[in-house]
Coordinates of C-alpha atoms in Angstrom, one line a residue:
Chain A
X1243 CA 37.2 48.9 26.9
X1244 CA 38.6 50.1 30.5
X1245 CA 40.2 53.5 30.9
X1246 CA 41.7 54.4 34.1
X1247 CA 42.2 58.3 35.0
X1248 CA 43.9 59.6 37.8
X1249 CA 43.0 63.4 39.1
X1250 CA 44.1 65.1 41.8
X1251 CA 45.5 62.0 42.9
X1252 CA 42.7 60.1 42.9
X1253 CA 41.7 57.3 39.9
X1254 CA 38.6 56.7 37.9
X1255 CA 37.2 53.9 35.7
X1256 CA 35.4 54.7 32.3
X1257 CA 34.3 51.6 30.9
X1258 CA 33.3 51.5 27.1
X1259 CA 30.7 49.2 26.4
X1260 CA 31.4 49.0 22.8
X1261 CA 35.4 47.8 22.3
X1262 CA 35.2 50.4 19.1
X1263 CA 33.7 54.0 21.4
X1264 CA 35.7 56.9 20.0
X1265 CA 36.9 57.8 23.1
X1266 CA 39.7 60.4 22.1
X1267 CA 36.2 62.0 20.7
X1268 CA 34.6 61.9 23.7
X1269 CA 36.3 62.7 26.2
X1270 CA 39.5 64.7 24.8
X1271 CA 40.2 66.8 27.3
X1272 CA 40.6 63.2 29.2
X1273 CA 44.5 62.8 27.7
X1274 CA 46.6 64.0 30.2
X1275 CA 44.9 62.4 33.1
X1276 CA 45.6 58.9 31.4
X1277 CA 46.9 56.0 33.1
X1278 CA 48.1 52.9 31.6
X1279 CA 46.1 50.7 34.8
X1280 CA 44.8 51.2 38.0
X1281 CA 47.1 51.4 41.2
X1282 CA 44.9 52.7 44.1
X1283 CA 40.8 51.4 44.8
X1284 CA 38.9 53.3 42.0
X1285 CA 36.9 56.7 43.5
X1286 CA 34.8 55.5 40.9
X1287 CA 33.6 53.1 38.1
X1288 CA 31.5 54.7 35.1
X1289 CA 29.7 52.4 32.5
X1290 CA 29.1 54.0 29.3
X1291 CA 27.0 52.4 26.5
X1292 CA 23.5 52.7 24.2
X1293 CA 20.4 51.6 26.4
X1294 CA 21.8 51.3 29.7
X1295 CA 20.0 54.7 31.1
X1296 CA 16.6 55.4 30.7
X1297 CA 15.6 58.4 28.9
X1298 CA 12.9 59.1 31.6
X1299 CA 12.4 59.9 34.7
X1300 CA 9.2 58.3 34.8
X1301 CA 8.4 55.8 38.5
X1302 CA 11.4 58.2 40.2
X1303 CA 10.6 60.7 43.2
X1304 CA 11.7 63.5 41.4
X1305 CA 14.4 66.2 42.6
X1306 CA 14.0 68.7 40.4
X1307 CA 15.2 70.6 37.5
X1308 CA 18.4 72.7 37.6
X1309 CA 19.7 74.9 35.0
X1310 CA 23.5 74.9 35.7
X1311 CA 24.5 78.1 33.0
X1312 CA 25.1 75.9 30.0
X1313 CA 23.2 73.1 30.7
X1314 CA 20.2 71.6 32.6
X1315 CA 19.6 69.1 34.6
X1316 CA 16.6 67.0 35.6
X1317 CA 17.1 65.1 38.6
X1318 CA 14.9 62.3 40.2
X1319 CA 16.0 59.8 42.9
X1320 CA 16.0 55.9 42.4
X1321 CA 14.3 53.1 44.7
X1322 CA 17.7 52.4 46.0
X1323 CA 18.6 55.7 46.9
X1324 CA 20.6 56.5 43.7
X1325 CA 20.3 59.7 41.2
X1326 CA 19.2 59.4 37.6
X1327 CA 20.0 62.8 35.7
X1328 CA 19.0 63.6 32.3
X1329 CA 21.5 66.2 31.1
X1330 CA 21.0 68.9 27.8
X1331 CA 22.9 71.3 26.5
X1332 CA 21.7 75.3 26.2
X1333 CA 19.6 74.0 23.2
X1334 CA 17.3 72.1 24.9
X1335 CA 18.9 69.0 23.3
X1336 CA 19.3 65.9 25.4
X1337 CA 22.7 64.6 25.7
X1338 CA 23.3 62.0 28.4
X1339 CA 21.1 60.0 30.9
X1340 CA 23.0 59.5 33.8
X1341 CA 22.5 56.9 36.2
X1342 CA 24.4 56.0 39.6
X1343 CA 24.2 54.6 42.9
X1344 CA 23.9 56.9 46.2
X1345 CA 27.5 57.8 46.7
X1346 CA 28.3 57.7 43.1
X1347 CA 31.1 54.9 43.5
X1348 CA 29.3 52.8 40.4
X1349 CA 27.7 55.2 37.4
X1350 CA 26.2 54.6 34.3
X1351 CA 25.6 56.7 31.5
X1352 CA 24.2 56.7 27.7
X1353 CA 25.0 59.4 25.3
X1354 CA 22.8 61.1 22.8
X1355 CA 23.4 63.2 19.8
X1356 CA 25.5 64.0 17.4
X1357 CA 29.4 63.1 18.6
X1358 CA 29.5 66.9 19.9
X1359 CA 26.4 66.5 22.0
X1360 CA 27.9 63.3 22.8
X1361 CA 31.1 64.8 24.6
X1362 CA 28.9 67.0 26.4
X1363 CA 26.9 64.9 28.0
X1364 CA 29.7 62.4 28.9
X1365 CA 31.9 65.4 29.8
X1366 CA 29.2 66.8 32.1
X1367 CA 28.1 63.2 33.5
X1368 CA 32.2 62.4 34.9
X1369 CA 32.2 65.9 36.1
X1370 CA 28.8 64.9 38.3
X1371 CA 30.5 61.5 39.4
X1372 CA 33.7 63.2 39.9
X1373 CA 32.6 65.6 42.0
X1374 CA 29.9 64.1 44.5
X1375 CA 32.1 60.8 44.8
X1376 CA 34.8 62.7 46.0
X1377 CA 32.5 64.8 48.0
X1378 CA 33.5 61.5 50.1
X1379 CA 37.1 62.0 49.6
X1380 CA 37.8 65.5 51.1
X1381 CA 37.7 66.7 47.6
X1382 CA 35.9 69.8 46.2
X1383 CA 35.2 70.6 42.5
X1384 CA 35.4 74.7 42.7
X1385 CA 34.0 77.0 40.0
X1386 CA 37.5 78.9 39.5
X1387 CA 40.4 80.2 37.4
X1388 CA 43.7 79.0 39.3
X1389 CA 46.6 81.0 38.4
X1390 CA 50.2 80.0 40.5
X1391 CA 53.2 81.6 41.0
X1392 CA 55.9 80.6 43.1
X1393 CA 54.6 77.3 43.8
X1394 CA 51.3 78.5 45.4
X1395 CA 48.1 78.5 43.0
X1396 CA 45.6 80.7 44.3
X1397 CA 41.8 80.4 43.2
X1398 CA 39.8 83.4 42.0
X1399 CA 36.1 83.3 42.5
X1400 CA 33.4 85.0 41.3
X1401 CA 29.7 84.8 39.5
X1402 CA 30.4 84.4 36.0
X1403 CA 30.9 87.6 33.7
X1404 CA 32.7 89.3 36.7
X1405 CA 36.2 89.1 35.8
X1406 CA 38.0 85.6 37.0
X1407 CA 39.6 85.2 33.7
X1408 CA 40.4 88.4 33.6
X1409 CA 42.3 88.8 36.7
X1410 CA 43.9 85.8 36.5
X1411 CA 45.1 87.3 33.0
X1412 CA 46.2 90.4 34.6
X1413 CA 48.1 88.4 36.9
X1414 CA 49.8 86.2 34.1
X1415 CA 50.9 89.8 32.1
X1416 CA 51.8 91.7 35.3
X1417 CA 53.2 88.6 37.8
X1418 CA 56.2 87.3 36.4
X1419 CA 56.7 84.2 36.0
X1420 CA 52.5 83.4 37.0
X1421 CA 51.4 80.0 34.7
X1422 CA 47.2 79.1 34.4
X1423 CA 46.8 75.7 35.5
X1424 CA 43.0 75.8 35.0
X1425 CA 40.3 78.5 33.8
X1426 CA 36.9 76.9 35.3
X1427 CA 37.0 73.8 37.4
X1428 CA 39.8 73.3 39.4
X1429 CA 39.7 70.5 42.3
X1430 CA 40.6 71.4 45.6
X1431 CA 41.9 68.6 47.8
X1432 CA 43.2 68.0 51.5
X1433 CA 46.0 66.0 51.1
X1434 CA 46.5 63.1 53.5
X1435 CA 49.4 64.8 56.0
X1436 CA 46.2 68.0 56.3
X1437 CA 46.9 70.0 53.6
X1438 CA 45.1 71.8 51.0
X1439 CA 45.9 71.8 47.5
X1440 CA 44.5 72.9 43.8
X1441 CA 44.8 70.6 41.4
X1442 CA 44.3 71.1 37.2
X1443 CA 41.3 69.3 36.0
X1444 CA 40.2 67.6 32.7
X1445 CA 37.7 70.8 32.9
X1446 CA 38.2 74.3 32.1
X1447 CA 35.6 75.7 30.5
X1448 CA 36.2 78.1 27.1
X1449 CA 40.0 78.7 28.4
X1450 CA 41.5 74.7 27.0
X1451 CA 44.0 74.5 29.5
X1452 CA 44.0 70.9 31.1
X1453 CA 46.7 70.6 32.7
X1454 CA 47.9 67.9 35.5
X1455 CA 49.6 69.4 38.1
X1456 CA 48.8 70.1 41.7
X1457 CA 50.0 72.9 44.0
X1458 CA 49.7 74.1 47.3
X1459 CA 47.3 76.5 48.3
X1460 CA 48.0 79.8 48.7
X1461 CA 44.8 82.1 48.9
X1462 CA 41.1 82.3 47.7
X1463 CA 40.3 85.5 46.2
X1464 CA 36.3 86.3 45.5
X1465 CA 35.9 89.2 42.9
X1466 CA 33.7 92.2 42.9
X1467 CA 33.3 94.5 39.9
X1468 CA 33.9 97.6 41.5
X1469 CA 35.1 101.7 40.7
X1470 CA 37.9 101.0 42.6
X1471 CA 40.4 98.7 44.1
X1472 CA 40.1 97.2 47.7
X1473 CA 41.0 93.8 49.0
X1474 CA 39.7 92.6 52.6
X1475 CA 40.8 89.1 54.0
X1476 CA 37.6 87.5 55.3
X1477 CA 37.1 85.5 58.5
X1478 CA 36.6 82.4 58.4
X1479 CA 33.0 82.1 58.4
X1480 CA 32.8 84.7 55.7
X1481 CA 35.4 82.4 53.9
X1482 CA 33.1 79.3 54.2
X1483 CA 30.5 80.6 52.8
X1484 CA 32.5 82.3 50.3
X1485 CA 34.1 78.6 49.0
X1486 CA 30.5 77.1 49.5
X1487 CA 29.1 79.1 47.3
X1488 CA 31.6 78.2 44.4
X1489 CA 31.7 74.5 45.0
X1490 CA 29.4 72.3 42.7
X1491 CA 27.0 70.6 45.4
X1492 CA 23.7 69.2 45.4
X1493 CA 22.0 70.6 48.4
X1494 CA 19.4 68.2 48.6
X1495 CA 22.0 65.4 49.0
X1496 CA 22.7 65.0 52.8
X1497 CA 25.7 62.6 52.7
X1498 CA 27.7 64.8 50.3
X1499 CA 26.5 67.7 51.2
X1500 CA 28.2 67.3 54.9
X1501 CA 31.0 65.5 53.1
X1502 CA 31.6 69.0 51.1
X1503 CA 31.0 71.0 54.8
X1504 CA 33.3 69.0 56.1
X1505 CA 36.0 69.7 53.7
X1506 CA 35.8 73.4 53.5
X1507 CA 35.9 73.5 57.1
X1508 CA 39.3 72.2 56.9
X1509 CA 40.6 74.5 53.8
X1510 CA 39.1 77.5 55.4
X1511 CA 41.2 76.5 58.6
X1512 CA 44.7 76.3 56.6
X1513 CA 43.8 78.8 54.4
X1514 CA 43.3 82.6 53.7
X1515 CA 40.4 83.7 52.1
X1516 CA 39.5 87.3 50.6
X1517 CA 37.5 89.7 48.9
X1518 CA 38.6 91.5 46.0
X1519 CA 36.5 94.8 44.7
X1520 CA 38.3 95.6 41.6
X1521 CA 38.9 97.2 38.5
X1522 CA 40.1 95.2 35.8
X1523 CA 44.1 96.9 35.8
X1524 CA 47.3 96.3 36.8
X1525 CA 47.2 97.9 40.2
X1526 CA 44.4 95.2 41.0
X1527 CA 46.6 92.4 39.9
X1528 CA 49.2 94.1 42.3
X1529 CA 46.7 94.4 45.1
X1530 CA 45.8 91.0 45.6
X1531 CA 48.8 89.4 44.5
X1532 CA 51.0 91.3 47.1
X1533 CA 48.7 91.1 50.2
X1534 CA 47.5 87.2 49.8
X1535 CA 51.8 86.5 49.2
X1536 CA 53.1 88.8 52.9
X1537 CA 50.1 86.1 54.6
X1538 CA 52.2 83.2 53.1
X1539 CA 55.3 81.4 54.9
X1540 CA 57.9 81.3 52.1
X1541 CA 57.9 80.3 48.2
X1542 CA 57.5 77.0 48.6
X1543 CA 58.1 75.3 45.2
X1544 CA 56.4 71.5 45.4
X1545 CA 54.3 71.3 42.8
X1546 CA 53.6 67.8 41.3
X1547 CA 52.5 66.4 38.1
X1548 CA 53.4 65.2 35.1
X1549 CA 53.0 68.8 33.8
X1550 CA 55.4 70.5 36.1
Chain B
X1152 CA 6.5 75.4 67.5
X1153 CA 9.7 73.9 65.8
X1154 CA 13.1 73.9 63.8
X1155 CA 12.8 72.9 60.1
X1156 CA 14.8 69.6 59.3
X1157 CA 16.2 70.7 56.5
X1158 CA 19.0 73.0 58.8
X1159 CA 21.8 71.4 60.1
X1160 CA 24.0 72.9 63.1
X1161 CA 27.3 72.3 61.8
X1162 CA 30.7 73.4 63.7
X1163 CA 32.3 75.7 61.0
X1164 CA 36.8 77.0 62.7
X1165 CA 34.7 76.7 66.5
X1166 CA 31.7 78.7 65.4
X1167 CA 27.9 76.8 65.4
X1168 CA 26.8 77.3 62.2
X1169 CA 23.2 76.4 60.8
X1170 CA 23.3 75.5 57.3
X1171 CA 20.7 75.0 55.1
X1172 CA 20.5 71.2 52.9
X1173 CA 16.9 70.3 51.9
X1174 CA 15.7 70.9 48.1
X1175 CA 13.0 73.3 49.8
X1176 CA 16.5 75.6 50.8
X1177 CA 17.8 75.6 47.0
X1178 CA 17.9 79.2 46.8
X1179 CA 18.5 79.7 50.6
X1180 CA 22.2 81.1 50.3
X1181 CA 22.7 81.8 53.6
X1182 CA 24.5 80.7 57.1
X1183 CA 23.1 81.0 60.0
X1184 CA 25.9 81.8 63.2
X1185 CA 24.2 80.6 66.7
X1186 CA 25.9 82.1 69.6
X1187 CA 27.0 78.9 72.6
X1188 CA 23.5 79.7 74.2
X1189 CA 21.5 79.7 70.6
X1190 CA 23.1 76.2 69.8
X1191 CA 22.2 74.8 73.0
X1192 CA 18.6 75.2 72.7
X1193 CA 18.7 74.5 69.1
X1194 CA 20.6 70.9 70.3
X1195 CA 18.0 70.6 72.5
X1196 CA 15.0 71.4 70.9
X1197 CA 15.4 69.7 67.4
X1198 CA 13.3 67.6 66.2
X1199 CA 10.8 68.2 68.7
X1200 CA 7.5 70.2 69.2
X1201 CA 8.0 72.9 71.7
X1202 CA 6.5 76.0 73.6
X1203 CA 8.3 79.5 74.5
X1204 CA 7.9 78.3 78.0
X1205 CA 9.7 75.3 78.1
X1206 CA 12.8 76.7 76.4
X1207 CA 12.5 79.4 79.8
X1208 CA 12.2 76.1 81.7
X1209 CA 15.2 74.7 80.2
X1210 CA 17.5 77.9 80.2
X1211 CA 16.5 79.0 83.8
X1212 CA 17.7 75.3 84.8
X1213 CA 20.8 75.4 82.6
X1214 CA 21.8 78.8 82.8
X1215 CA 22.3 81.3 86.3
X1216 CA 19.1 83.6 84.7
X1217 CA 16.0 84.9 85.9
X1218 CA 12.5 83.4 84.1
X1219 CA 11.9 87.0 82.4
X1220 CA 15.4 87.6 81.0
X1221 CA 15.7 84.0 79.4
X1222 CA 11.9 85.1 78.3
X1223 CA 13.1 87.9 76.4
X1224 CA 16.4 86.6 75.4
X1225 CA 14.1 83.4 73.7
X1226 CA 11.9 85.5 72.6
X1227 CA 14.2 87.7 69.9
X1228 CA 16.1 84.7 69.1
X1229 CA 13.2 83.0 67.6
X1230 CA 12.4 86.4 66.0
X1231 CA 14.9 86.1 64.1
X1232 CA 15.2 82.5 63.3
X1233 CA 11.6 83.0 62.6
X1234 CA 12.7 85.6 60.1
X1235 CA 15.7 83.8 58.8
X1236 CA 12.8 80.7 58.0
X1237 CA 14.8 78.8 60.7
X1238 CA 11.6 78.1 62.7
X1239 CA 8.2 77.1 62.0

């Protein structure tokens, strides 16, 4: 069984081994992504079915082991230059062997468990092939909570714990008119005419907003935890590093690693980037609200998706 | 001495830029910004085995400076490359 997904404008193949998989099981958060068949060349093709990934690493050059907050990872390379990945969840259970070529174009992946551990792993395992083959596609998978407001989504950064949600839920009480198109894992893209956009994800962490709509850029805000509030726009340098650092990327990975350089380099050079210390209030909501909008040319009001 | 591989001088908005992409940097958070002359030499010199004293070679024959002032120039750039674990 062939499913065809289509995010941020670009389209994916999940293939079901078995005709019967439970597939609105696995992958839920999947629906509104949906495409009844394939119009552009796939970003990628994913394989998913009992046996077809080791449970081992055993024969690989190992990579390494990387916890990634509620999961870990444990990374060796293949003869041909591929990655297999065995994935768990914070319990230490396994949940999918991942398997896939070196730019991630053709991926395979079994699934262990119970049907929760299930979605996990098959959840985590398009998220990897999602981001690092479109790490060839001018395409970043961002750790962020994307609120928009007059056609502009903006991305708020930040370690986890420091606030993201927070502000972006500041922004949706005190904004009017401010919607959440994602909480977690929103994917920022360069279009094909150069510009930079956010678009919703089938991602988003504990906040179960998927939704499928993309929007221009308006600013990236990094958050601080602080007594009071004080926003600074960053050069552009400081801005790289800044997006780098919230970008899922596999530093060990040359091709997709300069892909990923690549890309920010261009957002950073369309873009305004800032730092935010804050409080978690109203005023700070104001704050960064009203100085990333005066850098802006105009409401702009082109959003897409079927969501808008 | 020499440059680590696993650093690549990347142009980041017109600024050189070393960034870090071996599995040895996976905790290396930082970016590295070379100044026109820093890059040069860093062009220059990666990859390869090389001695204080060529680099004052190579900048006294690039560059309109004397042999002491490219000395002391090359000489606190790799300081702190050596301290940034740029250089080995």
């Amino acid at each position: 069984m062939k499913l065809f997904f289509n995010v941020a404008r670009h389209e994916y193949c999940i293939e079901f081994l078995d005709e019967n998989a439970p597939y609105k099981v696995l992958i839920p958060t999947h629906g509104r992504f949906f495409i009844k068949e394939n119009t552009q060349p796939l970003m990628f093709h994913m394989l998913v079915g009992d046996g077809l990934v080791e449970n081992s690493l055993e024969g690989l050059e190992k990579v390494g082991e990387f916890d990634c907050g509620n999961c870990m990872h444990h990374v060796g390379k293949t003869a041909e230059g591929g990655y297999r990945m065995l994935i768990h969840n914070c319990d230490g259970q396994l949940a999918s062997c991942f398997e896939s070529n070196a730019d991630f174009t053709e991926c395979k992946v079994s699934t262990h468990g119970d049907p929760g551990i299930q979605r996990f792993g098959l959840d985590n395992s398009i998220m990897i092939a999602f981001a690092f083959s479109g790490a060839y596609h001018n395409l970043l998978l961002m750790h962020s909570s994307v609120p928009v407001k007059d056609g502009y989504g903006y991305l708020f950064q930040g370690k986890s714990g420091t606030g993201k949600s927070t502000h972006c839920e500041l922004w949706l009480k005190h904004i009017p008119e401010t919607v959440r198109i994602n909480d977690d894992n929103p994917v920022v893209s360069i279009l094909p005419n150069g510009e930079a956009w956010v678009f919703g994800s089938p991602w988003s962490g504990k906040t179960p907003i998927y939704m499928n709509v993309g929007y221009p850029i308006g600013g990236f805000l990094r958050l601080h935890q602080a007594p009071e509030n004080k926003i600074r726009q960053l050069n552009k340098l400081e801005g790289f590093a800044s997006i780098l650092s919230s970008c899922s990327t596999m530093i060990w990975d040359k091709p997709s690693y300069n892909g990923i350089c690549d890309t920010i380099s261009k957002v950073v050079s369309r873009v305004g980037c800032y730092d935010l210390n804050c409080l978690p209030d109203r005023d700070a909501a104001l704050l960064s609200y009203s100085t990333m909008k005066a850098a802006l040319p105009r409401p702009c009001g082109r959003g897409t998706g079927t969501d808008c | 001495m020499k440059f680590k591989p696993s650093f690549e001088l990347r142009d980041v908005c017109g600024e050189n830029v070393l960034i870090a992409n071996g599995i040895e940097n996976i905790d290396f958070g930082a970016l590295i910004n070379l100044n026109e002359t820093a890059a040069d030499v860093y062009r220059h010199f990666a990859g390869k085995d090389f001695t204080l004293e060529e680099v004052v070679t190579y900048l006294t024959g690039e560059y309109d400076v004397t042999a002491d002032q490219a000395a002391t120039d090359a000489v606190a750039l790799f300081e702190s490359l050596k301290e940034a674990g740029v250089l080995e």
